[in-house]
CSV table of C-alpha atoms in Angstrom, one decimal:
chain,number,residue,atom,x,y,z
A,233,UNK,CA,47.8,-44.4,0.7
A,234,UNK,CA,48.9,-45.2,-2.5
A,235,UNK,CA,49.4,-42.5,-5.3
A,236,UNK,CA,46.1,-42.7,-7.3
A,237,UNK,CA,44.3,-42.2,-3.9
A,238,UNK,CA,46.2,-39.5,-2.7
A,239,UNK,CA,45.9,-37.6,-5.9
A,240,UNK,CA,42.1,-38.2,-6.0
A,241,UNK,CA,41.8,-36.9,-2.7
A,242,UNK,CA,43.6,-33.9,-3.8
A,243,UNK,CA,41.5,-33.3,-6.6
A,244,UNK,CA,38.2,-33.6,-4.9
A,245,UNK,CA,39.9,-31.1,-2.1
A,246,UNK,CA,40.5,-28.7,-5.0
A,247,UNK,CA,37.1,-29.0,-6.4
A,248,UNK,CA,35.6,-28.5,-3.1
A,249,UNK,CA,37.7,-25.0,-2.5
A,250,UNK,CA,37.2,-23.9,-6.0
A,251,UNK,CA,33.3,-24.0,-5.3
A,252,UNK,CA,33.3,-22.6,-2.0
A,253,UNK,CA,35.7,-19.9,-2.7
A,254,UNK,CA,33.8,-19.0,-6.0
A,255,UNK,CA,30.8,-18.7,-4.0
A,256,UNK,CA,32.8,-16.3,-1.4
A,257,UNK,CA,33.7,-14.4,-4.1
A,258,UNK,CA,30.1,-13.6,-5.3
A,259,UNK,CA,29.3,-13.0,-1.2
A,260,UNK,CA,32.1,-10.3,-1.3
A,261,UNK,CA,31.2,-9.1,-4.8
A,262,UNK,CA,27.5,-8.4,-3.9
A,263,UNK,CA,28.3,-7.0,-0.6
A,264,UNK,CA,30.7,-4.7,-2.3
A,265,UNK,CA,28.3,-3.6,-4.8
A,266,UNK,CA,25.5,-3.1,-1.8
A,267,UNK,CA,28.0,-0.8,0.0
A,268,UNK,CA,28.6,1.2,-3.1
A,269,UNK,CA,24.9,1.7,-3.3
A,270,UNK,CA,24.8,3.1,0.3
A,271,UNK,CA,27.8,5.3,-1.1
A,272,UNK,CA,25.7,6.2,-3.9
A,273,UNK,CA,22.8,7.3,-1.5
A,274,UNK,CA,25.0,9.4,0.6
A,275,UNK,CA,26.5,11.4,-2.4
A,276,UNK,CA,23.2,11.9,-3.4
A,277,UNK,CA,22.1,13.3,-0.1
A,278,UNK,CA,25.1,15.6,-0.1
A,279,UNK,CA,23.5,17.3,-3.3
A,280,UNK,CA,20.5,17.9,-1.6
A,281,UNK,CA,18.6,14.6,-1.9
A,282,UNK,CA,16.5,13.3,1.2
A,283,UNK,CA,17.8,9.9,2.6
A,284,UNK,CA,15.2,7.5,2.8
A,285,UNK,CA,15.2,5.7,6.1
A,286,UNK,CA,13.5,2.6,4.7
A,287,UNK,CA,16.6,2.3,1.9
A,288,UNK,CA,18.9,2.6,4.6
A,289,UNK,CA,17.2,-0.4,6.5
A,290,UNK,CA,16.9,-2.2,3.4
A,291,UNK,CA,20.7,-1.7,2.6
A,292,UNK,CA,21.4,-2.9,6.2
A,293,UNK,CA,19.2,-6.4,5.9
A,294,UNK,CA,21.0,-7.0,2.1
A,295,UNK,CA,24.4,-6.8,4.0
A,296,UNK,CA,23.4,-8.8,6.8
A,297,UNK,CA,22.4,-11.4,4.5
A,298,UNK,CA,25.8,-11.6,2.5
A,299,UNK,CA,27.6,-11.3,5.8
A,300,UNK,CA,25.7,-14.2,7.2
A,301,UNK,CA,26.1,-15.8,4.1
A,302,UNK,CA,29.8,-15.4,4.3
A,303,UNK,CA,30.1,-16.6,7.9
A,304,UNK,CA,28.1,-20.0,7.2
A,305,UNK,CA,30.5,-20.5,4.2
A,306,UNK,CA,33.5,-19.9,6.1
A,307,UNK,CA,32.6,-21.9,8.9
A,308,UNK,CA,31.9,-24.8,6.7
A,309,UNK,CA,35.0,-24.3,4.7
A,310,UNK,CA,36.7,-24.8,8.5
A,311,UNK,CA,35.3,-27.6,9.0
A,312,UNK,CA,36.1,-29.2,6.0
A,313,UNK,CA,39.7,-28.3,6.3
A,314,UNK,CA,39.7,-29.9,9.6
A,315,UNK,CA,38.3,-33.1,8.3
A,316,UNK,CA,41.8,-34.2,7.8
A,317,UNK,CA,42.6,-33.8,11.9
A,318,UNK,CA,40.6,-36.7,12.9
A,319,UNK,CA,41.0,-40.0,11.1
A,320,UNK,CA,38.3,-41.9,12.7
A,321,UNK,CA,35.7,-40.8,15.3
A,322,UNK,CA,31.8,-40.4,16.0
A,323,UNK,CA,30.0,-38.7,13.2
A,324,UNK,CA,26.9,-36.8,13.2
A,325,UNK,CA,25.9,-37.7,9.5
A,326,UNK,CA,23.2,-35.3,9.2
A,327,UNK,CA,25.5,-32.4,10.2
A,328,UNK,CA,28.2,-33.5,8.1
A,329,UNK,CA,26.3,-33.8,4.7
A,330,UNK,CA,24.4,-30.6,5.3
A,331,UNK,CA,27.6,-28.7,6.0
A,332,UNK,CA,29.2,-30.6,2.8
A,333,UNK,CA,26.1,-29.6,0.7
A,334,UNK,CA,26.6,-25.7,1.4
A,335,UNK,CA,30.2,-26.2,0.0
A,336,UNK,CA,29.1,-28.1,-3.1
A,337,UNK,CA,26.2,-25.7,-3.8
A,338,UNK,CA,27.8,-24.0,-6.9
A,339,UNK,CA,29.0,-27.5,-8.3
A,340,UNK,CA,25.3,-28.5,-8.0
A,341,UNK,CA,24.0,-25.2,-9.6
A,342,UNK,CA,26.3,-25.3,-12.6
A,343,UNK,CA,24.7,-29.0,-13.6
A,344,UNK,CA,21.0,-27.3,-12.8
A,345,UNK,CA,20.7,-29.5,-9.8
A,346,UNK,CA,18.9,-28.3,-7.2
A,347,UNK,CA,19.5,-29.9,-3.8
A,348,UNK,CA,16.8,-29.9,-1.1
A,349,UNK,CA,18.1,-30.7,2.3
A,350,UNK,CA,15.3,-30.2,4.2
A,351,UNK,CA,14.6,-33.7,4.6
A,352,UNK,CA,17.6,-34.5,7.1
A,353,UNK,CA,17.1,-36.9,9.8
A,354,UNK,CA,18.5,-35.5,12.9
A,355,UNK,CA,21.0,-37.6,15.2
A,356,UNK,CA,22.3,-40.2,12.8
A,357,UNK,CA,25.6,-40.8,14.2
A,358,UNK,CA,28.1,-43.8,13.4
A,359,UNK,CA,31.8,-44.4,13.7
A,360,UNK,CA,33.7,-43.2,10.6
A,361,UNK,CA,36.6,-41.0,8.9
A,362,UNK,CA,34.9,-37.7,8.1
A,363,UNK,CA,37.4,-36.9,5.1
A,364,UNK,CA,36.3,-40.1,3.5
A,365,UNK,CA,32.6,-39.7,4.1
A,366,UNK,CA,32.9,-36.4,2.3
A,367,UNK,CA,34.8,-37.8,-0.5
A,368,UNK,CA,32.3,-40.6,-1.1
A,369,UNK,CA,29.4,-37.9,-1.0
A,370,UNK,CA,31.3,-35.7,-3.5
A,371,UNK,CA,31.7,-38.9,-5.9
A,372,UNK,CA,28.0,-39.7,-5.3
A,373,UNK,CA,26.6,-36.3,-5.9
A,374,UNK,CA,29.1,-35.9,-9.0
A,375,UNK,CA,26.7,-38.5,-10.9
A,376,UNK,CA,23.5,-36.7,-10.1
A,377,UNK,CA,22.1,-35.2,-13.3
A,378,UNK,CA,18.9,-33.6,-13.9
A,379,UNK,CA,17.1,-35.8,-16.6
A,380,UNK,CA,15.0,-32.4,-17.8
A,381,UNK,CA,17.1,-29.8,-19.8
A,382,UNK,CA,15.5,-27.1,-17.4
A,383,UNK,CA,16.7,-28.4,-14.1
A,384,UNK,CA,16.2,-31.1,-12.0
A,385,UNK,CA,15.6,-31.4,-8.0
A,386,UNK,CA,16.7,-34.2,-5.8
A,387,UNK,CA,16.0,-34.4,-2.2
A,388,UNK,CA,18.6,-35.7,0.1
A,389,UNK,CA,17.8,-37.7,3.2
A,390,UNK,CA,20.0,-39.0,5.6
A,391,UNK,CA,18.8,-41.8,8.0
A,392,UNK,CA,20.0,-44.8,10.3
A,393,UNK,CA,20.2,-48.0,8.2
A,394,UNK,CA,21.0,-51.2,9.7
A,395,UNK,CA,24.4,-50.9,11.4
A,396,UNK,CA,25.3,-48.2,9.6
A,397,UNK,CA,23.9,-44.8,7.8
A,398,UNK,CA,22.5,-44.0,4.6
A,399,UNK,CA,22.4,-41.0,2.3
A,400,UNK,CA,19.6,-41.0,0.0
A,401,UNK,CA,19.0,-39.0,-3.1
A,402,UNK,CA,15.7,-39.2,-4.6
A,403,UNK,CA,14.0,-37.9,-7.7
A,404,UNK,CA,11.5,-38.1,-10.3
A,405,UNK,CA,11.7,-39.4,-13.9
A,406,UNK,CA,12.0,-35.5,-15.0
A,407,UNK,CA,14.3,-34.8,-12.1
A,408,UNK,CA,17.2,-37.4,-12.3
A,409,UNK,CA,19.1,-39.3,-14.8
A,410,UNK,CA,21.9,-41.8,-14.1
A,411,UNK,CA,23.0,-44.1,-16.6
A,412,UNK,CA,24.2,-47.3,-16.3
A,413,UNK,CA,27.9,-46.4,-16.9
A,414,UNK,CA,27.6,-43.5,-14.8
A,415,UNK,CA,26.3,-45.9,-12.0
A,416,UNK,CA,28.9,-48.9,-12.4
A,417,UNK,CA,31.7,-46.3,-12.6
A,418,UNK,CA,30.6,-44.9,-9.1
A,419,UNK,CA,30.5,-47.9,-7.8
A,420,UNK,CA,34.0,-49.1,-8.9
A,421,UNK,CA,35.3,-45.6,-7.8
A,422,UNK,CA,33.9,-46.0,-4.4
A,423,UNK,CA,35.1,-49.2,-3.8
A,424,UNK,CA,38.7,-47.9,-4.8
A,425,UNK,CA,38.7,-44.9,-2.8
A,426,UNK,CA,36.3,-45.1,0.1
A,427,UNK,CA,35.8,-48.8,0.6
A,428,UNK,CA,33.8,-48.3,3.7
A,429,UNK,CA,31.1,-46.9,1.3
A,430,UNK,CA,29.0,-48.6,-1.4
A,431,UNK,CA,26.0,-47.2,-3.6
A,432,UNK,CA,22.3,-48.9,-4.7
A,433,UNK,CA,20.0,-47.7,-7.0
A,434,UNK,CA,15.9,-48.5,-6.7
A,435,UNK,CA,12.9,-47.0,-8.0
A,436,UNK,CA,9.7,-46.5,-5.5
A,437,UNK,CA,6.4,-47.4,-6.8
A,438,UNK,CA,5.6,-43.9,-8.0
A,439,UNK,CA,8.7,-44.1,-10.3
A,440,UNK,CA,11.3,-42.2,-8.4
A,441,UNK,CA,14.5,-43.1,-8.6
A,442,UNK,CA,16.4,-43.7,-5.4
A,443,UNK,CA,20.3,-43.7,-5.5
A,444,UNK,CA,21.5,-44.5,-1.8
A,445,UNK,CA,24.9,-44.1,-0.5
A,446,UNK,CA,25.7,-46.7,2.4
A,447,UNK,CA,28.0,-46.3,5.0
A,448,UNK,CA,29.6,-48.9,7.3
A,449,UNK,CA,26.7,-51.9,6.0
A,450,UNK,CA,28.0,-52.8,2.7
A,451,UNK,CA,25.0,-53.5,0.2
A,452,UNK,CA,25.1,-55.0,-2.8
A,453,UNK,CA,25.2,-52.7,-5.9
A,454,UNK,CA,22.2,-52.9,-8.1
Q,740,UNK,CA,25.7,10.6,-21.1
Q,741,UNK,CA,24.6,7.1,-20.4
Q,742,UNK,CA,21.0,8.2,-20.8
Q,743,UNK,CA,19.3,5.4,-23.1
Q,744,UNK,CA,22.1,2.9,-23.6
Q,745,UNK,CA,20.1,-0.4,-23.5
Q,746,UNK,CA,22.2,-2.8,-21.4
Q,747,UNK,CA,21.6,-6.5,-20.6
Q,748,UNK,CA,22.7,-7.6,-17.5
Q,749,UNK,CA,23.1,-11.5,-17.1
Q,750,UNK,CA,24.5,-13.2,-13.7
Q,751,UNK,CA,22.9,-16.1,-11.7
Q,752,UNK,CA,23.9,-14.4,-8.7
Q,753,UNK,CA,20.6,-12.4,-8.0
Q,754,UNK,CA,21.2,-10.2,-5.6
Q,755,UNK,CA,24.5,-9.0,-7.1
Q,756,UNK,CA,22.3,-8.6,-10.2
Q,757,UNK,CA,19.9,-6.6,-8.7
Q,758,UNK,CA,22.1,-4.2,-7.0
Q,759,UNK,CA,24.4,-3.6,-9.9
Q,760,UNK,CA,21.2,-2.8,-12.1
Q,761,UNK,CA,19.9,-0.3,-9.5
Q,762,UNK,CA,23.5,1.6,-9.5
Q,763,UNK,CA,23.6,1.8,-13.2
Q,764,UNK,CA,20.0,2.6,-13.6
Q,765,UNK,CA,20.6,5.5,-11.3
Q,766,UNK,CA,23.1,6.5,-13.7
Q,767,UNK,CA,21.0,6.5,-16.9
Q,768,UNK,CA,21.3,3.1,-18.4
Q,769,UNK,CA,18.0,1.1,-19.4
Q,770,UNK,CA,18.8,-2.3,-17.7
Q,771,UNK,CA,17.4,-5.5,-18.6
Q,772,UNK,CA,18.1,-8.3,-16.1
Q,773,UNK,CA,18.5,-12.2,-17.0
Q,774,UNK,CA,19.6,-14.8,-14.6
Q,775,UNK,CA,20.9,-17.5,-17.2
Q,776,UNK,CA,21.7,-17.6,-20.5
Q,777,UNK,CA,18.6,-19.0,-21.8
Q,778,UNK,CA,16.4,-16.1,-20.5
Q,779,UNK,CA,19.1,-13.7,-21.8
Q,780,UNK,CA,18.8,-15.1,-25.5
Q,781,UNK,CA,14.9,-14.6,-25.0
Q,782,UNK,CA,15.5,-10.9,-23.9
Q,783,UNK,CA,17.6,-10.4,-27.2
Q,784,UNK,CA,14.8,-11.8,-29.4
Q,785,UNK,CA,12.3,-9.1,-28.1
Q,786,UNK,CA,14.5,-6.3,-27.8
Q,787,UNK,CA,17.6,-4.7,-29.2
Q,788,UNK,CA,20.5,-4.0,-26.8
Q,789,UNK,CA,23.4,-1.9,-27.0
Q,790,UNK,CA,25.9,-3.6,-24.5
Q,791,UNK,CA,25.7,-6.7,-22.4
Q,792,UNK,CA,27.4,-7.9,-19.5
Q,793,UNK,CA,27.7,-11.3,-18.8
Q,794,UNK,CA,29.0,-13.5,-16.1
Q,795,UNK,CA,31.1,-16.1,-17.3
Q,796,UNK,CA,30.3,-19.0,-14.9
Q,797,UNK,CA,26.9,-19.8,-14.8
Q,798,UNK,CA,24.6,-22.6,-14.4
Q,799,UNK,CA,23.7,-24.2,-17.9
Q,800,UNK,CA,24.8,-22.2,-20.6
Q,801,UNK,CA,28.0,-20.4,-19.6
Q,802,UNK,CA,29.2,-17.1,-20.2
Q,803,UNK,CA,31.4,-17.9,-23.1
Q,804,UNK,CA,28.5,-20.2,-25.0
Q,805,UNK,CA,26.3,-17.1,-25.0
Q,806,UNK,CA,28.8,-14.8,-25.9
Q,807,UNK,CA,29.3,-16.9,-29.1
Q,808,UNK,CA,25.6,-16.8,-29.6
Q,809,UNK,CA,25.3,-13.0,-28.9
Q,810,UNK,CA,28.2,-12.3,-31.4
Q,811,UNK,CA,26.9,-14.5,-34.1
Q,812,UNK,CA,23.3,-13.1,-34.2
Q,813,UNK,CA,24.0,-9.4,-33.2
Q,814,UNK,CA,26.6,-8.0,-35.1
Q,815,UNK,CA,27.1,-4.7,-33.1
Q,816,UNK,CA,26.3,-5.8,-29.8
Q,817,UNK,CA,29.4,-5.4,-27.4
Q,818,UNK,CA,29.7,-7.9,-24.8
Q,819,UNK,CA,31.6,-7.5,-21.6
Q,820,UNK,CA,32.5,-10.6,-19.6
Q,821,UNK,CA,32.4,-10.7,-15.7
Q,822,UNK,CA,34.5,-13.4,-13.9
Q,823,UNK,CA,36.1,-14.6,-10.4
Q,824,UNK,CA,40.0,-14.9,-10.0
Q,825,UNK,CA,40.0,-18.2,-11.2
Q,826,UNK,CA,38.8,-17.9,-14.7
Q,827,UNK,CA,40.5,-15.0,-16.0
Q,828,UNK,CA,42.4,-17.2,-18.5
Q,829,UNK,CA,39.0,-18.1,-19.5
Q,830,UNK,CA,38.1,-14.6,-19.5
Q,831,UNK,CA,40.9,-13.8,-21.7
Q,832,UNK,CA,39.7,-16.3,-24.3
Q,833,UNK,CA,36.7,-14.7,-24.7
Q,834,UNK,CA,38.2,-11.6,-25.6
Q,835,UNK,CA,39.7,-13.5,-28.4
Q,836,UNK,CA,36.2,-14.7,-29.1
Q,837,UNK,CA,34.7,-11.4,-29.6
Q,838,UNK,CA,34.0,-9.7,-25.9
Q,839,UNK,CA,34.8,-6.1,-25.9
Q,840,UNK,CA,36.5,-6.5,-22.3
Q,841,UNK,CA,36.6,-8.6,-18.9
Q,842,UNK,CA,36.3,-7.4,-15.4
Q,843,UNK,CA,37.2,-9.4,-12.4
Q,844,UNK,CA,35.0,-9.5,-9.6
Q,845,UNK,CA,34.6,-7.7,-7.3
Q,846,UNK,CA,35.3,-4.6,-9.5
Q,847,UNK,CA,34.9,-0.8,-9.0
Q,848,UNK,CA,31.5,0.8,-10.3
Q,849,UNK,CA,34.0,3.6,-12.0
Q,850,UNK,CA,36.0,0.9,-13.7
Q,851,UNK,CA,33.0,-0.5,-15.0
Q,852,UNK,CA,31.5,2.5,-16.1
Q,853,UNK,CA,34.5,3.5,-18.2
Q,854,UNK,CA,34.4,0.2,-19.7
Q,855,UNK,CA,30.8,0.4,-20.7
Q,856,UNK,CA,31.4,3.9,-22.1
Q,857,UNK,CA,34.3,2.8,-24.4
Q,858,UNK,CA,32.2,-0.2,-25.3
Q,859,UNK,CA,29.4,2.0,-26.3
Q,860,UNK,CA,31.7,4.3,-28.2
Q,861,UNK,CA,33.3,1.2,-30.1
Q,862,UNK,CA,29.9,0.1,-30.8
Q,863,UNK,CA,28.8,3.5,-32.4
Q,864,UNK,CA,32.0,3.5,-34.5
Q,865,UNK,CA,31.1,0.4,-35.7
Q,866,UNK,CA,27.8,0.9,-36.7
Q,867,UNK,CA,28.6,4.4,-38.3
Q,868,UNK,CA,31.3,2.4,-40.6
Q,869,UNK,CA,28.7,-0.3,-41.5
Q,870,UNK,CA,26.0,2.2,-42.2
Q,871,UNK,CA,28.5,4.5,-44.5
Q,872,UNK,CA,29.7,1.1,-46.3
Q,873,UNK,CA,26.0,0.4,-46.9
Q,874,UNK,CA,25.5,3.7,-48.4
Q,875,UNK,CA,28.3,3.5,-50.4
Q,876,UNK,CA,27.0,0.1,-51.7
Q,877,UNK,CA,23.9,1.6,-52.2
Q,878,UNK,CA,25.1,4.3,-54.5
Q,879,UNK,CA,27.0,1.9,-56.4
Q,880,UNK,CA,24.3,-0.5,-57.0
Q,881,UNK,CA,22.0,2.5,-58.0
Q,882,UNK,CA,23.9,2.9,-61.2
Q,883,UNK,CA,22.8,-0.3,-63.0
Q,884,UNK,CA,21.3,-2.8,-60.7
Q,885,UNK,CA,17.7,-3.8,-60.8
Q,886,UNK,CA,15.4,-2.9,-57.4
Q,887,UNK,CA,15.5,-6.4,-56.4
Q,888,UNK,CA,19.3,-7.0,-56.6
Q,889,UNK,CA,19.6,-3.8,-54.5
Q,890,UNK,CA,17.6,-5.3,-51.8
Q,891,UNK,CA,19.1,-8.6,-52.1
Q,892,UNK,CA,22.9,-7.0,-51.4
Q,893,UNK,CA,21.4,-4.8,-48.7
Q,894,UNK,CA,20.0,-7.9,-47.0
Q,895,UNK,CA,23.2,-9.5,-47.3
Q,896,UNK,CA,24.7,-6.6,-45.6
Q,897,UNK,CA,22.5,-6.3,-42.7
Q,898,UNK,CA,22.9,-10.2,-41.8
Q,899,UNK,CA,23.3,-10.2,-38.2
Q,900,UNK,CA,22.8,-6.7,-37.7
Q,901,UNK,CA,20.3,-6.0,-34.8
């Protein structure tokens, strides 16, 4: 691995860690305030106010939401950290993309880009390096920007394609904008950092832009 | 002692926003919630706030940009920045740009209440000083100026006052 690739991988790792720990801090801050709210209610009860069981139930549910959110984040972050353990092997791409998007959520939100993960195909498996795939995904997601000022929505789909697998981002004219320079830069960065991946851009008859990231079956970029 | 203090809270973390708003409302603050900078700017167009609690890292317009606009258009509004551990340096920069103070999440509510109290006192003090200055100017002008020039001078003094 040359110095440049190593440095870019470290930057990628740093970005994902920063995004995930920011989300985790939000979870802890929210849980802290919910616990504080419970403390407020108990303090009020000590001065004679009646404790409302429905409010207690509501607080329990709110805490549970944060605990689950935190547990998911930690689980995904742990899997991400262990990506380096296994350089090559059978990969469930749908699962890997889903896990990666949960860590990437904050970075997407900062660009006002909503990633719809509902369209995952299941059981899309192929041989690959999980760290390289996530690095390619990161570069791919970084070029997605909403065309409309108020925010855009991209659907992400994972499917089998030829001998490999494809991650596809699709959005309408108001949802996604990728200029020529960004697209060309993505293609060349992918070629340099993750040679097993390539990218294509096309348009559906309805005018949706389709940006596709191909793994294991090289496509001509265009 | 917080009764009637109008507070704008801006944070994209909805559950956090709802909970802190609920806790501050129970302590007498009149809270308005905004989940991003644009909603916050819309709120200040329609209402006058004493204090604003602004998350630094938000989608779209970030907290430092919002601070800049709020401080340029609302001279006496005191803004407190909320931040995570990774953005403390940026939060310190915000205090140089006019933020009253910053707090690192998660923070203790008592600490927040103390900062809000100090910020409100600072707002009252600055507003009082402005009003004093205004009265002094009015007295000076009343001796020889025309009513139109008095109005013009007062308008200049009140620029950015909301």
